Amino acid sequence: MTLQTHILVRAVWLLAVLAVFASAGEVTPPQGAVRNLTVGDFMPHPNVGKDFNETWSYQFVFDNGTRAFVNYALLQVPASGQKVACDMTFWNFKGKTYTVGRQYPPERLKADKNSGTIDIKGEYKMENKPGKGHRVYFTADKGGKFLLDVTFESAETGKVIGNGVWNVGKEKLGQYIHIPYGRVSGKIAYNDDTLTVKGYAYMDQIWQSAQATDMVRRTINFSTNARTPMYAGRVSLSTKGELMGYVIYNGPEGAKVARPTSLKDGGSDYDGKKFPKETFEIQWTDGVPALTFAVNKTYQKASLLDKIDSWVARQAMKLAAGGEILFYRGRSEGPQAKKIDWAVTGVKD
């Protein structure tokens, strides 16, 4: 072999090696065995970047047909800095939809690990660690008087994979499904109308070391209206189209935790660049049956900007996120005639 040929062969080999590394996935799942969640997982996590954000999310589906969506968050708001954001939407509250969002300085959030409680200004609470006896309290007076005060009468055990942290390139995303399914009771109110309610709820928590849209292209979360068969979880597509997230499935063989292997919309591979429009299908690891449900009808479209107070901050948030972030929410038929309550989040098409 001549020197020139040797150099050429080495160059081709090097290019091949580089191509392998270049095509390697940017997403690495959590390491470690599936475990039950602890109060430590529920507490706020250390700030690991200038754009660190963390959200505790609840979806309440009441037997009277009303739904409530509650989010407590630590957010980096462009032009405003870090804020505690509290927002709630009532859907079908006596046939109407009402939304409220408030912001406060981060020092208003107080977390007590001993009692398992996170308190914001005394007006918003996540009291007692997630599980039976967990209480969610939300009261606000802005564009109307809002109240939600409900307690979990029962709750399926929350689970996580290892430390719950996904590596997405050089960034990190933590994900914890604290309450995959639980029965709740309490009261909700808007202005002078107060309703006594019962129903079911789902709750999870996400933290990210960077702005969500710098890491994730689209997110789908879902829960069922019964504890068996139960699908509860959240899956996401990275900005490069790679899958992350997990589901807690309760079937004939008991509870399993599985990761997604493929997403399809209308029978075609789903890349997350736009909101899905047809029948959505998620395939899983570990023998968990595929989850299929229609996403062609939404009963609410909400905006992240509902959380932001000032016009300047809303415009800055849109610019930082690459557009307006929307939440498409709906309910569809799921497995064995159970209902799937779902939400798809991402930048407006």
GROMACS .gro file of C-alpha atoms in nm:
model
  349
    1MET     CA    1   0.000   0.000   0.000
    2THR     CA    2   0.143   0.333  -0.100
    3LEU     CA    3   0.164   0.621   0.146
    4GLN     CA    4  -0.106   0.810  -0.046
    5THR     CA    5  -0.339   0.509  -0.038
    6HIS     CA    6  -0.273   0.457   0.331
    7ILE     CA    7  -0.358   0.822   0.403
    8LEU     CA    8  -0.677   0.792   0.194
    9VAL     CA    9  -0.787   0.475   0.376
   10ARG     CA   10  -0.721   0.637   0.712
   11ALA     CA   11  -0.918   0.945   0.606
   12VAL     CA   12  -1.217   0.735   0.495
   13TRP     CA   13  -1.205   0.537   0.821
   14LEU     CA   14  -1.190   0.860   1.024
   15LEU     CA   15  -1.487   1.005   0.835
   16ALA     CA   16  -1.684   0.687   0.900
   17VAL     CA   17  -1.607   0.704   1.273
   18LEU     CA   18  -1.706   1.070   1.284
   19ALA     CA   19  -2.030   0.991   1.101
   20VAL     CA   20  -2.115   0.728   1.363
   21PHE     CA   21  -2.058   0.975   1.645
   22ALA     CA   22  -2.247   1.249   1.460
   23SER     CA   23  -2.548   1.023   1.414
   24ALA     CA   24  -2.544   0.908   1.775
   25GLY     CA   25  -2.853   1.012   1.968
   26GLU     CA   26  -2.852   1.324   2.179
   27VAL     CA   27  -3.096   1.173   2.430
   28THR     CA   28  -2.978   0.942   2.709
   29PRO     CA   29  -3.245   0.793   2.941
   30PRO     CA   30  -3.213   0.786   3.321
   31GLN     CA   31  -2.981   0.526   3.465
   32GLY     CA   32  -3.095   0.287   3.735
   33ALA     CA   33  -3.390   0.070   3.828
   34VAL     CA   34  -3.754   0.174   3.850
   35ARG     CA   35  -3.836   0.292   4.202
   36ASN     CA   36  -4.113   0.455   4.404
   37LEU     CA   37  -4.101   0.832   4.437
   38THR     CA   38  -4.005   1.009   4.760
   39VAL     CA   39  -4.079   1.346   4.915
   40GLY     CA   40  -3.729   1.450   4.810
   41ASP     CA   41  -3.823   1.404   4.444
   42PHE     CA   42  -4.126   1.630   4.500
   43MET     CA   43  -3.927   1.916   4.653
   44PRO     CA   44  -3.783   2.191   4.427
   45HIS     CA   45  -3.461   2.085   4.258
   46PRO     CA   46  -3.133   2.277   4.252
   47ASN     CA   47  -3.105   2.549   3.993
   48VAL     CA   48  -2.868   2.401   3.733
   49GLY     CA   49  -2.864   2.676   3.468
   50LYS     CA   50  -2.958   3.034   3.397
   51ASP     CA   51  -3.278   2.918   3.221
   52PHE     CA   52  -3.369   2.653   3.480
   53ASN     CA   53  -3.743   2.593   3.509
   54GLU     CA   54  -3.961   2.352   3.706
   55THR     CA   55  -4.334   2.279   3.691
   56TRP     CA   56  -4.575   2.081   3.909
   57SER     CA   57  -4.884   1.998   3.697
   58TYR     CA   58  -5.228   1.864   3.788
   59GLN     CA   59  -5.521   1.755   3.574
   60PHE     CA   60  -5.851   1.716   3.761
   61VAL     CA   61  -6.145   1.549   3.585
   62PHE     CA   62  -6.457   1.585   3.795
   63ASP     CA   63  -6.764   1.363   3.775
   64ASN     CA   64  -6.989   1.662   3.697
   65GLY     CA   65  -6.806   1.723   3.365
   66THR     CA   66  -6.590   2.012   3.487
   67ARG     CA   67  -6.213   1.994   3.453
   68ALA     CA   68  -5.941   2.193   3.627
   69PHE     CA   69  -5.582   2.231   3.510
   70VAL     CA   70  -5.339   2.364   3.772
   71ASN     CA   71  -4.971   2.448   3.727
   72TYR     CA   72  -4.723   2.577   3.980
   73ALA     CA   73  -4.389   2.671   3.827
   74LEU     CA   74  -4.052   2.836   3.862
   75LEU     CA   75  -3.987   3.007   3.529
   76GLN     CA   76  -3.729   3.232   3.371
   77VAL     CA   77  -3.942   3.510   3.221
   78PRO     CA   78  -3.749   3.714   2.962
   79ALA     CA   79  -3.717   4.081   3.066
   80SER     CA   80  -3.841   3.990   3.417
   81GLY     CA   81  -3.607   3.722   3.556
   82GLN     CA   82  -3.708   3.421   3.762
   83LYS     CA   83  -4.070   3.412   3.875
   84VAL     CA   84  -4.305   3.181   4.058
   85ALA     CA   85  -4.598   3.132   3.821
   86CYS     CA   86  -4.936   2.996   3.930
   87ASP     CA   87  -5.210   2.932   3.676
   88MET     CA   88  -5.540   2.752   3.667
   89THR     CA   89  -5.808   2.685   3.406
   90PHE     CA   90  -6.165   2.575   3.476
   91TRP     CA   91  -6.314   2.405   3.171
   92ASN     CA   92  -6.692   2.356   3.154
   93PHE     CA   93  -6.756   2.532   3.484
   94LYS     CA   94  -7.134   2.559   3.438
   95GLY     CA   95  -7.071   2.558   3.064
   96LYS     CA   96  -6.796   2.820   3.055
   97THR     CA   97  -6.415   2.833   3.065
   98TYR     CA   98  -6.218   3.060   3.298
   99THR     CA   99  -5.840   3.104   3.322
  100VAL     CA  100  -5.621   3.292   3.567
  101GLY     CA  101  -5.243   3.334   3.595
  102ARG     CA  102  -5.035   3.509   3.862
  103GLN     CA  103  -4.663   3.576   3.912
  104TYR     CA  104  -4.458   3.637   4.223
  105PRO     CA  105  -4.090   3.677   4.322
  106PRO     CA  106  -3.920   3.336   4.371
  107GLU     CA  107  -3.874   3.392   4.745
  108ARG     CA  108  -4.253   3.360   4.787
  109LEU     CA  109  -4.220   2.985   4.733
  110LYS     CA  110  -4.151   2.801   5.059
  111ALA     CA  111  -4.077   2.427   5.059
  112ASP     CA  112  -4.080   2.218   5.376
  113LYS     CA  113  -3.946   1.865   5.326
  114ASN     CA  114  -4.047   1.753   5.676
  115SER     CA  115  -4.416   1.817   5.610
  116GLY     CA  116  -4.392   1.748   5.236
  117THR     CA  117  -4.551   2.085   5.160
  118ILE     CA  118  -4.483   2.358   4.906
  119ASP     CA  119  -4.650   2.690   4.989
  120ILE     CA  120  -4.666   3.001   4.773
  121LYS     CA  121  -4.769   3.318   4.955
  122GLY     CA  122  -5.027   3.126   5.161
  123GLU     CA  123  -5.262   3.140   4.863
  124TYR     CA  124  -5.136   2.835   4.673
  125LYS     CA  125  -5.038   2.505   4.832
  126MET     CA  126  -4.932   2.152   4.754
  127GLU     CA  127  -4.976   2.010   5.102
  128ASN     CA  128  -4.846   1.670   5.219
  129LYS     CA  129  -4.634   1.462   4.984
  130PRO     CA  130  -4.813   1.329   4.673
  131GLY     CA  131  -5.032   1.031   4.755
  132LYS     CA  132  -5.338   0.972   4.971
  133GLY     CA  133  -5.407   1.288   5.174
  134HIS     CA  134  -5.227   1.520   4.930
  135ARG     CA  135  -5.411   1.854   4.917
  136VAL     CA  136  -5.407   2.109   4.634
  137TYR     CA  137  -5.513   2.463   4.718
  138PHE     CA  138  -5.541   2.753   4.474
  139THR     CA  139  -5.704   3.089   4.535
  140ALA     CA  140  -5.676   3.401   4.320
  141ASP     CA  141  -5.864   3.724   4.262
  142LYS     CA  142  -5.789   3.845   3.910
  143GLY     CA  143  -6.060   3.873   3.648
  144GLY     CA  144  -6.286   3.696   3.895
  145LYS     CA  145  -6.247   3.508   4.221
  146PHE     CA  146  -6.106   3.157   4.179
  147LEU     CA  147  -6.088   2.875   4.433
  148LEU     CA  148  -5.983   2.512   4.416
  149ASP     CA  149  -5.945   2.309   4.735
  150VAL     CA  150  -5.931   1.932   4.678
  151THR     CA  151  -5.770   1.637   4.855
  152PHE     CA  152  -5.671   1.294   4.724
  153GLU     CA  153  -5.882   1.024   4.890
  154SER     CA  154  -5.673   0.755   4.719
  155ALA     CA  155  -5.371   0.746   4.489
  156GLU     CA  156  -5.180   0.490   4.285
  157THR     CA  157  -4.810   0.476   4.368
  158GLY     CA  158  -4.590   0.717   4.176
  159LYS     CA  159  -4.283   0.573   4.006
  160VAL     CA  160  -3.972   0.696   3.826
  161ILE     CA  161  -3.682   0.546   3.631
  162GLY     CA  162  -3.363   0.573   3.839
  163ASN     CA  163  -3.283   0.935   3.915
  164GLY     CA  164  -3.546   1.050   3.663
  165VAL     CA  165  -3.298   1.265   3.471
  166TRP     CA  166  -3.277   1.255   3.091
  167ASN     CA  167  -2.966   1.394   2.926
  168VAL     CA  168  -3.059   1.592   2.615
  169GLY     CA  169  -2.733   1.693   2.452
  170LYS     CA  170  -2.559   1.902   2.717
  171GLU     CA  171  -2.887   1.983   2.894
  172LYS     CA  172  -3.092   1.787   3.148
  173LEU     CA  173  -3.461   1.711   3.197
  174GLY     CA  174  -3.608   1.560   3.513
  175GLN     CA  175  -3.945   1.381   3.500
  176TYR     CA  176  -4.150   1.234   3.786
  177ILE     CA  177  -4.503   1.085   3.768
  178HIS     CA  178  -4.612   1.137   4.128
  179ILE     CA  179  -4.979   1.039   4.101
  180PRO     CA  180  -5.069   0.836   3.792
  181TYR     CA  181  -5.429   0.804   3.912
  182GLY     CA  182  -5.615   0.908   4.225
  183ARG     CA  183  -5.965   0.987   4.343
  184VAL     CA  184  -6.023   1.337   4.476
  185SER     CA  185  -6.295   1.537   4.650
  186GLY     CA  186  -6.336   1.896   4.761
  187LYS     CA  187  -6.474   2.221   4.623
  188ILE     CA  188  -6.415   2.465   4.341
  189ALA     CA  189  -6.555   2.813   4.297
  190TYR     CA  190  -6.572   3.103   4.056
  191ASN     CA  191  -6.705   3.428   4.198
  192ASP     CA  192  -7.017   3.339   4.398
  193ASP     CA  193  -7.066   2.993   4.245
  194THR     CA  194  -6.925   2.710   4.457
  195LEU     CA  195  -6.940   2.346   4.350
  196THR     CA  196  -6.874   2.039   4.562
  197VAL     CA  197  -6.678   1.800   4.342
  198LYS     CA  198  -6.549   1.445   4.319
  199GLY     CA  199  -6.343   1.291   4.043
  200TYR     CA  200  -5.999   1.166   3.944
  201ALA     CA  201  -5.666   1.338   3.893
  202TYR     CA  202  -5.317   1.296   3.746
  203MET     CA  203  -5.006   1.479   3.870
  204ASP     CA  204  -4.648   1.500   3.747
  205GLN     CA  205  -4.342   1.723   3.778
  206ILE     CA  206  -4.084   1.836   3.524
  207TRP     CA  207  -3.762   2.034   3.559
  208GLN     CA  208  -3.530   2.145   3.279
  209SER     CA  209  -3.189   2.308   3.272
  210ALA     CA  210  -3.280   2.518   2.967
  211GLN     CA  211  -3.586   2.676   2.806
  212ALA     CA  212  -3.828   2.397   2.713
  213THR     CA  213  -3.824   2.481   2.342
  214ASP     CA  214  -3.444   2.459   2.335
  215MET     CA  215  -3.476   2.093   2.435
  216VAL     CA  216  -3.819   1.963   2.335
  217ARG     CA  217  -4.015   1.993   2.013
  218ARG     CA  218  -4.349   1.855   2.133
  219THR     CA  219  -4.486   1.690   2.452
  220ILE     CA  220  -4.788   1.461   2.497
  221ASN     CA  221  -4.922   1.376   2.841
  222PHE     CA  222  -5.218   1.151   2.913
  223SER     CA  223  -5.413   0.967   3.184
  224THR     CA  224  -5.711   0.732   3.204
  225ASN     CA  225  -6.037   0.765   3.395
  226ALA     CA  226  -5.988   0.430   3.572
  227ARG     CA  227  -5.707   0.255   3.759
  228THR     CA  228  -5.719  -0.048   3.530
  229PRO     CA  229  -5.630  -0.067   3.251
  230MET     CA  230  -5.437   0.250   3.325
  231TYR     CA  231  -5.200   0.451   3.108
  232ALA     CA  232  -5.050   0.758   3.274
  233GLY     CA  233  -4.746   0.949   3.163
  234ARG     CA  234  -4.573   1.203   2.947
  235VAL     CA  235  -4.363   1.154   2.634
  236SER     CA  236  -4.165   1.414   2.444
  237LEU     CA  237  -3.974   1.457   2.122
  238SER     CA  238  -3.641   1.637   2.144
  239THR     CA  239  -3.562   1.919   1.902
  240LYS     CA  240  -3.390   1.651   1.690
  241GLY     CA  241  -3.695   1.421   1.702
  242GLU     CA  242  -3.569   1.171   1.960
  243LEU     CA  243  -3.804   1.014   2.214
  244MET     CA  244  -3.797   1.056   2.590
  245GLY     CA  245  -4.040   1.007   2.875
  246TYR     CA  246  -4.224   0.710   3.024
  247VAL     CA  247  -4.563   0.561   3.108
  248ILE     CA  248  -4.700   0.385   3.414
  249TYR     CA  249  -4.926   0.107   3.288
  250ASN     CA  250  -5.154  -0.100   3.510
  251GLY     CA  251  -5.291  -0.409   3.336
  252PRO     CA  252  -5.367  -0.776   3.408
  253GLU     CA  253  -5.008  -0.840   3.521
  254GLY     CA  254  -4.992  -0.538   3.750
  255ALA     CA  255  -4.807  -0.207   3.723
  256LYS     CA  256  -4.525  -0.164   3.471
  257VAL     CA  257  -4.304   0.130   3.374
  258ALA     CA  258  -4.209   0.154   3.006
  259ARG     CA  259  -4.046   0.396   2.764
  260PRO     CA  260  -4.183   0.491   2.420
  261THR     CA  261  -4.033   0.330   2.110
  262SER     CA  262  -4.235   0.503   1.837
  263LEU     CA  263  -4.505   0.763   1.779
  264LYS     CA  264  -4.746   0.764   1.487
  265ASP     CA  265  -5.011   1.011   1.374
  266GLY     CA  266  -5.264   0.872   1.129
  267GLY     CA  267  -5.041   0.568   1.068
  268SER     CA  268  -4.735   0.777   0.975
  269ASP     CA  269  -4.427   0.833   1.189
  270TYR     CA  270  -4.476   1.146   1.397
  271ASP     CA  271  -4.185   1.393   1.405
  272GLY     CA  272  -4.340   1.649   1.639
  273LYS     CA  273  -4.291   1.946   1.408
  274LYS     CA  274  -4.664   2.019   1.416
  275PHE     CA  275  -4.955   1.933   1.642
  276PRO     CA  276  -5.088   1.583   1.566
  277LYS     CA  277  -5.420   1.578   1.378
  278GLU     CA  278  -5.551   1.220   1.355
  279THR     CA  279  -5.528   0.892   1.547
  280PHE     CA  280  -5.222   0.893   1.770
  281GLU     CA  281  -5.037   0.572   1.856
  282ILE     CA  282  -4.757   0.516   2.107
  283GLN     CA  283  -4.558   0.191   2.110
  284TRP     CA  284  -4.377   0.090   2.431
  285THR     CA  285  -4.094  -0.124   2.566
  286ASP     CA  286  -4.141  -0.413   2.812
  287GLY     CA  287  -4.446  -0.566   2.649
  288VAL     CA  288  -4.681  -0.279   2.736
  289PRO     CA  289  -4.968  -0.271   2.481
  290ALA     CA  290  -4.974   0.019   2.236
  291LEU     CA  291  -5.183   0.320   2.337
  292THR     CA  292  -5.406   0.456   2.060
  293PHE     CA  293  -5.643   0.753   2.080
  294ALA     CA  294  -5.782   1.021   1.849
  295VAL     CA  295  -5.645   1.377   1.870
  296ASN     CA  296  -5.860   1.531   1.597
  297LYS     CA  297  -6.094   1.705   1.842
  298THR     CA  298  -5.978   1.941   2.116
  299TYR     CA  299  -6.203   2.087   2.380
  300GLN     CA  300  -5.957   2.361   2.480
  301LYS     CA  301  -5.656   2.546   2.342
  302ALA     CA  302  -5.465   2.738   2.609
  303SER     CA  303  -5.149   2.947   2.593
  304LEU     CA  304  -4.839   2.965   2.812
  305LEU     CA  305  -4.877   3.342   2.785
  306ASP     CA  306  -5.177   3.315   3.017
  307LYS     CA  307  -4.919   3.290   3.297
  308ILE     CA  308  -4.736   3.611   3.199
  309ASP     CA  309  -4.852   3.943   3.341
  310SER     CA  310  -4.705   4.221   3.127
  311TRP     CA  311  -4.729   4.276   2.751
  312VAL     CA  312  -4.351   4.328   2.728
  313ALA     CA  313  -4.281   4.001   2.907
  314ARG     CA  314  -4.531   3.815   2.686
  315GLN     CA  315  -4.361   3.939   2.370
  316ALA     CA  316  -4.018   3.853   2.512
  317MET     CA  317  -4.140   3.504   2.602
  318LYS     CA  318  -4.271   3.447   2.249
  319LEU     CA  319  -3.938   3.557   2.105
  320ALA     CA  320  -3.736   3.335   2.342
  321ALA     CA  321  -3.958   3.032   2.274
  322GLY     CA  322  -3.962   3.076   1.898
  323GLY     CA  323  -4.336   3.139   1.899
  324GLU     CA  324  -4.640   3.103   2.120
  325ILE     CA  325  -4.654   2.783   2.325
  326LEU     CA  326  -5.000   2.624   2.318
  327PHE     CA  327  -5.169   2.342   2.510
  328TYR     CA  328  -5.422   2.135   2.311
  329ARG     CA  329  -5.645   1.939   2.552
  330GLY     CA  330  -5.900   1.670   2.477
  331ARG     CA  331  -6.069   1.344   2.573
  332SER     CA  332  -6.090   1.034   2.352
  333GLU     CA  333  -6.186   0.668   2.364
  334GLY     CA  334  -5.903   0.453   2.495
  335PRO     CA  335  -5.848   0.082   2.561
  336GLN     CA  336  -6.142  -0.131   2.679
  337ALA     CA  337  -6.383   0.164   2.649
  338LYS     CA  338  -6.188   0.371   2.902
  339LYS     CA  339  -6.141   0.743   2.847
  340ILE     CA  340  -5.804   0.899   2.769
  341ASP     CA  341  -5.759   1.257   2.887
  342TRP     CA  342  -5.470   1.409   2.696
  343ALA     CA  343  -5.280   1.730   2.631
  344VAL     CA  344  -5.031   1.814   2.358
  345THR     CA  345  -4.789   2.101   2.415
  346GLY     CA  346  -4.567   2.283   2.169
  347VAL     CA  347  -4.505   2.596   1.967
  348LYS     CA  348  -4.800   2.712   1.758
  349ASP     CA  349  -4.797   2.567   1.402
   0.00000   0.00000   0.00000
